[in-house]
Short mmCIF file of C-alpha atoms in Angstrom, two decimals:
data_model
loop_
_atom_site.label_atom_id
_atom_site.label_comp_id
_atom_site.label_asym_id
_atom_site.label_seq_id
_atom_site.Cartn_x
_atom_site.Cartn_y
_atom_site.Cartn_z
CA MET A 156 174.65 109.14 41.89
CA SER A 157 172.25 106.57 43.20
CA LYS A 158 169.87 108.27 45.83
CA THR A 159 167.83 106.96 48.86
CA ILE A 160 164.25 107.97 48.35
CA ILE A 161 162.57 108.88 51.79
CA ARG A 162 158.78 108.26 51.32
CA PHE A 163 156.75 111.09 53.44
CA GLY A 164 153.31 111.71 54.43
CA VAL A 165 152.26 114.96 55.04
CA ILE A 166 149.81 115.59 58.10
CA GLY A 167 148.31 119.16 57.72
CA CYS A 168 148.02 120.75 54.28
CA GLY A 169 148.52 124.23 55.00
CA LEU A 170 151.13 126.84 54.27
CA MET A 171 154.23 125.24 55.88
CA GLY A 172 153.21 121.70 54.09
CA LYS A 173 153.22 123.46 50.73
CA GLU A 174 156.61 124.86 51.77
CA PHE A 175 157.82 121.28 52.09
CA ALA A 176 156.36 120.21 48.96
CA SER A 177 158.21 123.07 47.25
CA ALA A 178 161.45 122.19 48.73
CA ALA A 179 161.14 118.63 47.74
CA ALA A 180 160.42 119.88 44.10
CA ARG A 181 163.78 121.93 43.92
CA TRP A 182 165.58 119.16 45.34
CA CYS A 183 167.94 119.18 42.38
CA HIS A 184 169.18 122.57 43.68
CA LEU A 185 171.32 120.66 46.17
CA THR A 186 174.72 119.10 45.18
CA ASN A 187 176.40 115.97 46.32
CA VAL A 188 173.55 114.33 48.40
CA ASP A 189 172.52 110.89 47.93
CA PHE A 190 168.92 111.11 49.36
CA GLU A 191 165.77 112.63 48.50
CA PRO A 192 162.20 112.86 49.83
CA GLN A 193 159.26 112.22 47.76
CA ILE A 194 155.64 112.87 49.20
CA THR A 195 153.60 109.92 48.31
CA ALA A 196 150.46 110.74 50.89
CA VAL A 197 148.68 113.63 52.42
CA CYS A 198 146.23 114.17 55.06
CA ASP A 199 144.15 117.02 56.24
CA ALA A 200 140.46 116.89 57.87
CA ASN A 201 139.44 119.24 55.33
CA VAL A 202 139.71 117.62 52.35
CA SER A 203 139.63 120.81 50.13
CA ALA A 204 143.27 121.45 51.80
CA THR A 205 144.61 118.47 50.08
CA GLN A 206 143.64 119.88 46.48
CA TRP A 207 146.56 121.78 45.92
CA PHE A 208 148.83 118.78 46.37
CA LYS A 209 146.80 116.46 44.00
CA GLU A 210 147.49 119.06 41.68
CA HIS A 211 150.97 120.27 42.05
CA VAL A 212 152.86 117.06 43.56
CA PRO A 213 152.66 114.04 41.04
CA SER A 214 154.16 111.91 43.44
CA VAL A 215 151.09 112.07 45.86
CA LYS A 216 149.37 108.48 45.17
CA ALA A 217 147.20 108.60 48.34
CA VAL A 218 144.83 111.25 50.04
CA TYR A 219 143.48 110.93 53.45
CA THR A 220 141.07 112.73 55.84
CA ASP A 221 142.15 110.45 58.84
CA TYR A 222 145.75 110.54 59.79
CA LYS A 223 145.53 107.10 61.43
CA GLU A 224 145.01 105.84 57.83
CA LEU A 225 147.94 107.52 56.77
CA LEU A 226 150.07 106.04 59.51
CA ALA A 227 148.95 102.57 58.35
CA ASP A 228 150.26 103.33 54.89
CA PRO A 229 153.05 100.95 54.04
CA SER A 230 154.27 103.17 51.29
CA VAL A 231 155.10 106.16 54.01
CA ASP A 232 158.61 106.03 55.88
CA ALA A 233 158.27 109.34 57.48
CA VAL A 234 156.03 112.05 58.49
CA TYR A 235 155.91 116.09 58.20
CA CYS A 236 153.02 117.29 60.64
CA ALA A 237 151.96 120.67 61.07
CA VAL A 238 148.67 120.91 62.95
CA PRO A 239 147.22 123.05 65.72
CA HIS A 240 149.30 122.86 68.83
CA HIS A 241 146.17 121.06 70.97
CA LEU A 242 146.73 118.27 68.35
CA HIS A 243 150.24 117.60 68.93
CA ALA A 244 150.41 115.33 71.73
CA GLN A 245 148.03 112.80 70.34
CA ILE A 246 149.05 113.01 66.45
CA TYR A 247 152.74 113.16 67.49
CA VAL A 248 152.67 110.05 69.79
CA ASP A 249 150.94 108.24 67.24
CA ILE A 250 153.15 108.73 64.55
CA ILE A 251 156.14 107.94 66.85
CA GLU A 252 154.39 105.06 67.80
CA SER A 253 153.67 103.83 64.34
CA GLY A 254 157.67 103.86 63.83
CA LYS A 255 157.46 106.57 61.32
CA HIS A 256 160.06 109.38 61.63
CA LEU A 257 158.62 112.79 62.50
CA LEU A 258 159.54 116.19 61.28
CA GLY A 259 157.01 118.24 63.56
CA GLU A 260 155.90 121.80 63.78
CA LYS A 261 156.76 123.57 67.01
CA PRO A 262 156.21 123.97 69.92
CA PHE A 263 155.76 119.95 70.29
CA GLY A 264 152.91 120.22 72.43
CA ILE A 265 150.34 122.72 73.78
CA ASP A 266 151.58 122.94 77.10
CA GLN A 267 154.41 121.32 79.30
CA ASP A 268 152.18 118.27 80.07
CA ALA A 269 151.64 117.54 76.52
CA ASN A 270 155.41 118.02 75.64
CA ARG A 271 156.03 115.22 78.35
CA LEU A 272 153.89 112.59 76.65
CA ILE A 273 155.67 113.44 73.15
CA GLN A 274 159.04 113.14 75.08
CA GLU A 275 157.90 109.75 76.60
CA ALA A 276 157.30 108.29 73.16
CA VAL A 277 160.46 109.62 71.86
CA LEU A 278 162.44 107.92 74.49
CA LYS A 279 160.41 104.89 74.10
CA HIS A 280 161.21 104.46 70.59
CA PRO A 281 164.88 105.38 70.06
CA ASP A 282 164.97 103.91 66.48
CA VAL A 283 162.54 106.75 65.61
CA ILE A 284 164.02 109.92 64.42
CA VAL A 285 162.23 113.12 65.66
CA ARG A 286 163.00 116.62 65.11
CA CYS A 287 161.55 120.07 65.44
CA SER A 288 160.92 122.28 62.53
CA SER A 289 163.19 125.56 62.80
CA GLU A 290 164.71 126.74 59.69
CA PHE A 291 166.11 130.15 60.43
CA PRO A 292 169.79 129.08 61.79
CA PHE A 293 170.42 127.50 58.36
CA PHE A 294 171.02 131.09 56.97
CA PRO A 295 174.47 131.42 56.18
CA GLY A 296 174.87 134.41 58.69
CA ALA A 297 173.60 132.57 61.34
CA GLN A 298 175.94 129.49 60.44
CA ARG A 299 178.76 131.93 60.74
CA ILE A 300 177.79 132.76 64.38
CA VAL A 301 177.41 129.11 65.19
CA GLN A 302 181.01 128.60 63.96
CA TRP A 303 182.19 131.52 65.98
CA VAL A 304 180.64 130.26 69.06
CA LYS A 305 182.41 126.73 68.50
CA GLU A 306 185.52 128.54 68.08
CA LYS A 307 185.02 130.50 71.40
CA LYS A 308 185.73 133.69 69.29
CA PHE A 309 183.49 136.03 71.53
CA GLY A 310 185.78 135.84 74.68
CA THR A 311 183.63 136.46 77.72
CA ILE A 312 180.14 136.74 76.72
CA MET A 313 178.45 139.87 78.14
CA GLU A 314 175.01 139.70 76.94
CA VAL A 315 172.79 137.85 74.35
CA GLU A 316 169.68 138.93 72.44
CA ALA A 317 167.52 136.65 70.28
CA GLY A 318 164.02 137.43 68.77
CA PHE A 319 161.40 136.55 66.14
CA TRP A 320 159.15 139.60 65.14
CA HIS A 321 155.99 139.86 63.09
CA SER A 322 153.71 143.13 62.29
CA SER A 323 151.02 141.75 60.45
CA ASP A 324 148.70 141.40 63.84
CA LEU A 325 148.87 145.33 63.97
CA ASP A 326 145.92 145.41 61.68
CA PRO A 327 142.95 144.73 64.34
CA GLY A 328 141.01 144.01 61.15
CA LYS A 329 142.90 140.76 60.74
CA PRO A 330 140.51 138.08 61.02
CA MET A 331 140.52 135.73 64.05
CA ASN A 332 142.28 132.33 63.69
CA TRP A 333 143.40 129.64 66.02
CA LYS A 334 146.71 130.75 67.11
CA ARG A 335 144.45 133.61 69.16
CA GLN A 336 142.70 131.02 71.14
CA ILE A 337 143.79 129.37 73.94
CA ALA A 338 142.14 126.06 73.39
CA SER A 339 144.00 125.51 70.22
CA ASN A 340 147.01 127.70 70.39
CA GLY A 341 147.59 127.37 74.04
CA GLU A 342 148.31 129.91 77.24
CA TYR A 343 151.97 130.11 75.65
CA GLY A 344 150.40 132.43 72.78
CA CYS A 345 153.41 133.69 70.70
CA MET A 346 156.17 132.05 72.88
CA GLY A 347 154.65 128.35 71.47
CA ASP A 348 154.19 129.93 67.85
CA LEU A 349 157.38 131.66 67.51
CA GLY A 350 159.74 130.64 70.34
CA MET A 351 161.50 127.55 69.05
CA HIS A 352 162.79 129.47 66.39
CA VAL A 353 164.51 131.94 68.85
CA LEU A 354 165.42 129.15 71.24
CA HIS A 355 167.13 126.78 68.73
CA LEU A 356 170.50 128.47 68.94
CA PRO A 357 170.66 129.34 72.68
CA MET A 358 169.67 125.68 73.21
CA ARG A 359 171.98 124.13 70.86
CA PHE A 360 175.00 126.27 72.52
CA GLY A 361 173.76 124.99 76.10
CA TRP A 362 172.76 128.49 77.01
CA LYS A 363 170.16 127.20 79.62
CA PRO A 364 168.81 129.99 81.66
CA LYS A 365 168.85 129.35 85.51
CA SER A 366 165.89 131.99 85.70
CA VAL A 367 163.16 134.01 83.90
CA ARG A 368 161.74 137.37 84.39
CA ALA A 369 158.68 137.70 81.71
CA LEU A 370 156.70 140.50 80.49
CA LEU A 371 153.65 139.28 78.15
CA ALA A 372 151.30 141.58 76.45
CA ASN A 373 147.98 141.04 74.83
CA ILE A 374 147.62 144.10 72.67
CA ILE A 375 144.72 143.42 70.24
CA ARG A 376 141.84 142.35 72.66
CA GLN A 377 139.47 141.35 70.03
CA ARG A 378 139.05 140.46 66.31
CA PRO A 379 136.37 139.73 63.63
CA ASP A 380 135.27 136.13 63.12
CA ALA A 381 134.25 134.59 59.90
CA SER A 382 130.91 136.78 60.08
CA GLY A 383 132.72 139.98 61.14
CA SER A 384 131.48 140.17 64.70
CA PRO A 385 133.91 140.84 67.14
CA VAL A 386 135.53 137.95 69.36
CA PRO A 387 138.20 137.71 71.99
CA CYS A 388 141.74 137.15 71.52
CA GLU A 389 142.91 135.26 74.25
CA THR A 390 146.67 134.73 73.64
CA TRP A 391 149.60 136.42 74.13
CA ASP A 392 150.81 138.88 71.31
CA ASN A 393 154.24 140.08 72.61
CA ALA A 394 156.68 138.61 74.91
CA ILE A 395 159.91 139.90 76.38
CA LEU A 396 161.92 137.29 78.59
CA ALA A 397 164.86 138.41 80.61
CA CYS A 398 166.99 135.46 81.35
CA ASP A 399 170.12 134.67 83.59
CA VAL A 400 172.34 132.18 81.86
CA GLU A 401 175.11 130.78 83.96
CA LEU A 402 177.88 128.15 82.68
CA GLU A 403 180.88 126.94 84.37
CA ASP A 404 183.20 129.82 83.39
CA GLN A 405 180.66 132.72 83.06
CA ARG A 406 177.37 134.20 83.37
CA PHE A 407 175.49 136.89 81.17
CA PRO A 408 171.95 138.29 80.48
CA MET A 409 170.20 136.77 77.72
CA VAL A 410 166.93 138.57 76.21
CA LEU A 411 164.42 136.65 74.31
CA SER A 412 161.50 138.34 72.51
CA THR A 413 158.79 136.84 70.44
CA LYS A 414 156.41 139.48 68.88
CA ARG A 415 153.34 139.14 66.76
CA ILE A 416 153.20 143.01 66.57
CA ALA A 417 156.41 144.34 66.06
CA PRO A 418 155.83 147.42 63.67
CA GLY A 419 157.45 147.41 60.40
CA HIS A 420 158.84 143.82 60.89
CA ALA A 421 157.90 140.93 58.41
CA ASN A 422 159.55 137.64 59.67
CA THR A 423 162.63 139.20 61.27
CA TRP A 424 164.56 136.60 63.22
CA PHE A 425 167.77 137.88 64.73
CA ILE A 426 170.70 136.84 67.24
CA ARG A 427 172.92 139.18 68.77
CA ILE A 428 176.04 138.54 71.00
CA ALA A 429 178.21 140.92 72.80
CA GLY A 430 181.55 139.60 73.96
CA THR A 431 185.05 140.85 75.20
CA GLU A 432 186.81 139.65 72.24
CA CYS A 433 184.13 140.09 69.62
CA SER A 434 180.37 141.05 69.12
CA ALA A 435 178.22 140.02 66.25
CA GLU A 436 174.79 140.13 64.87
CA PHE A 437 172.83 138.43 62.29
CA THR A 438 169.26 139.19 61.21
CA THR A 439 167.26 138.20 58.48
CA LYS A 440 165.97 141.69 57.75
CA HIS A 441 169.52 141.73 56.17
CA PRO A 442 169.89 138.39 55.01
CA LYS A 443 173.38 138.55 53.05
CA GLN A 444 175.13 140.55 56.00
CA ILE A 445 176.65 139.87 58.99
CA THR A 446 177.91 142.47 61.05
CA TYR A 447 180.93 142.13 63.72
CA LEU A 448 183.33 144.09 66.08
CA PRO A 449 186.46 142.18 66.50
CA TYR A 450 188.15 143.83 69.74
CA THR A 451 191.80 143.50 71.28
CA PRO A 452 192.79 145.36 74.44
CA GLY A 453 193.56 148.92 73.63
CA GLY A 454 192.40 148.56 70.00
CA VAL A 455 189.65 150.38 68.04
CA GLN A 456 186.43 149.40 68.34
CA ALA A 457 184.66 149.55 65.02
CA TRP A 458 181.68 147.65 63.59
CA HIS A 459 182.43 145.62 60.15
CA VAL A 460 179.74 144.87 57.93
CA GLU A 461 180.37 142.07 55.77
CA ASP A 462 178.03 140.31 53.05
CA ALA A 463 177.80 136.58 53.93
CA PRO A 464 178.17 134.65 50.72
CA TYR A 465 175.76 131.85 49.73
CA GLN A 466 177.59 129.04 51.71
CA SER A 467 175.24 126.99 52.89
CA ALA A 468 175.44 124.10 55.19
CA TYR A 469 174.45 121.46 52.24
CA GLY A 470 176.15 122.53 48.99
CA THR A 471 173.75 124.08 46.27
CA ILE A 472 174.00 124.95 42.52
CA THR A 473 173.77 128.67 43.56
CA GLY A 474 176.94 130.81 43.21
CA GLY A 475 178.38 132.52 46.46
CA ILE A 476 177.53 136.07 45.07
CA PHE A 477 173.62 135.56 45.25
CA GLU A 478 171.22 135.87 48.19
CA PHE A 479 170.31 133.23 50.38
CA GLY A 480 166.46 133.56 51.39
CA PHE A 481 163.69 131.85 53.30
CA SER A 482 162.90 129.24 50.79
CA ASP A 483 166.43 128.15 50.96
CA SER A 484 166.41 127.81 54.66
CA ILE A 485 163.33 125.37 54.49
CA LEU A 486 165.48 123.32 51.91
CA GLN A 487 168.42 123.28 54.33
CA MET A 488 166.53 122.13 57.14
CA TRP A 489 164.93 119.30 55.12
CA ALA A 490 168.37 118.48 53.71
CA ALA A 491 169.47 117.99 57.43
CA PHE A 492 166.48 115.82 58.48
CA CYS A 493 166.60 113.57 55.40
CA ASP A 494 170.49 113.03 55.99
CA GLU A 495 169.55 111.75 59.33
CA LEU A 496 167.07 109.66 57.96
CA ALA A 497 169.35 108.35 55.24
CA HIS A 498 172.35 107.69 56.90
CA GLY A 499 171.71 107.65 60.74
CA LYS A 500 174.67 107.96 62.88
CA ASP A 501 176.94 108.17 59.89
CA ALA A 502 175.08 111.32 58.56
CA ARG A 503 177.92 114.17 58.20
CA LEU A 504 175.21 116.83 59.16
CA PRO A 505 176.96 120.15 59.14
CA PHE A 506 173.82 121.32 61.41
CA ARG A 507 171.42 119.37 62.87
CA CYS A 508 167.39 120.21 63.11
CA ALA A 509 166.13 121.09 66.34
CA THR A 510 166.01 118.29 68.77
CA PRO A 511 163.26 117.11 71.28
CA GLU A 512 165.48 117.55 73.97
CA GLU A 513 165.52 121.30 72.66
CA ALA A 514 162.07 121.55 72.48
CA VAL A 515 161.72 120.42 76.24
CA GLY A 516 164.12 123.11 77.16
CA SER A 517 161.76 125.80 75.44
CA HIS A 518 158.54 124.29 77.44
CA LYS A 519 160.44 124.95 80.72
CA ILE A 520 161.22 128.20 79.78
CA PHE A 521 157.86 129.27 78.55
CA THR A 522 156.12 127.60 81.79
CA ALA A 523 158.30 129.55 83.96
CA ALA A 524 157.71 132.70 82.08
CA LEU A 525 154.01 132.32 82.37
CA GLU A 526 154.52 132.02 86.24
CA SER A 527 156.47 135.11 85.86
CA ASN A 528 154.14 136.96 84.22
CA ARG A 529 151.39 135.91 86.59
CA THR A 530 153.37 136.60 89.71
CA GLY A 531 155.36 139.42 88.75
CA GLN A 532 158.64 137.35 90.11
CA THR A 533 161.55 136.02 88.77
CA ILE A 534 161.36 132.31 88.33
CA PRO A 535 164.15 129.76 88.76
CA ILE A 536 164.21 127.02 86.22
CA ASP A 537 165.37 123.56 87.18
CA TRP A 538 167.65 121.85 84.67
CA ARG A 539 168.40 118.59 86.74
CA ASN A 540 165.83 116.52 84.94
#
């Protein structure tokens, strides 16, 4: 099978840039795809960060410290960008205006004003495909829930809970980094860092809250800097958002949580839906299982625990009896993005990456959450614009 080669530049050569390189290196894991990414250029203001790519990615031909030089490189068709939040507006807009497609890290701007600038560029350049990184909905168990929502299997929805939890920040000796500083991470704190993962499916389902009441917590108030001296932690560690979702035919509460300090949890993403005809939960803590409770009036109420087979959005060489993991979700996300780049409107797209419009929705919710926490009030959210 001949394949369309999509030449990528990577701006920001940290952890997630390496994850993309790893996914590209194991592209042979996918079956029946006629497209393939190839990383041809990398850029980082810290030139030492590019060394790993030079050593491990043979397709890299150009290394830059100025991202504008990468954008001027004609051998680059698309860009993956993973930089601190305060750089999103300038760099994302420049990428879009250069005509190169973009998969960017969340939250698509340090705040709502920055996000508006990015969205304006998206609207001005409709031929440029722009998507937001969010991989967890590509887990087979999450995809099962996506299918059940499409099929209206839940009946009347009673409540929804979704979250993304970490625990490493429980250690007060963990060194300070840019995510703990408002100037680089933004006032959203953990919401900006983790929230798009939590909101990807609710936004995709059209579950837009009409209001939010937020409880935000800054738990570890200082951390050691590079010299070991204590410096203030300025951003929110944990956030719990109580939302009111109103659809044409039903209304239900939705609780969203993003936590950097959730004792015992290492990268736990989950979604729970309680309905009158079915309830279900998937969590990455148990990546090969989905739990659900089907119900008919007068019937037995019993939870079922079922192994979710390795049945991904894009086919792979892995047998269904094996376990799906984080690196597999990254690969699936990249397959979805490259499918759009290769085929445009004709892409088969079993499941689409998070969109700029969904990122806009997340900013509406996070901005309202900040106001709610400041005032102690429930804040309405206007979705008309």
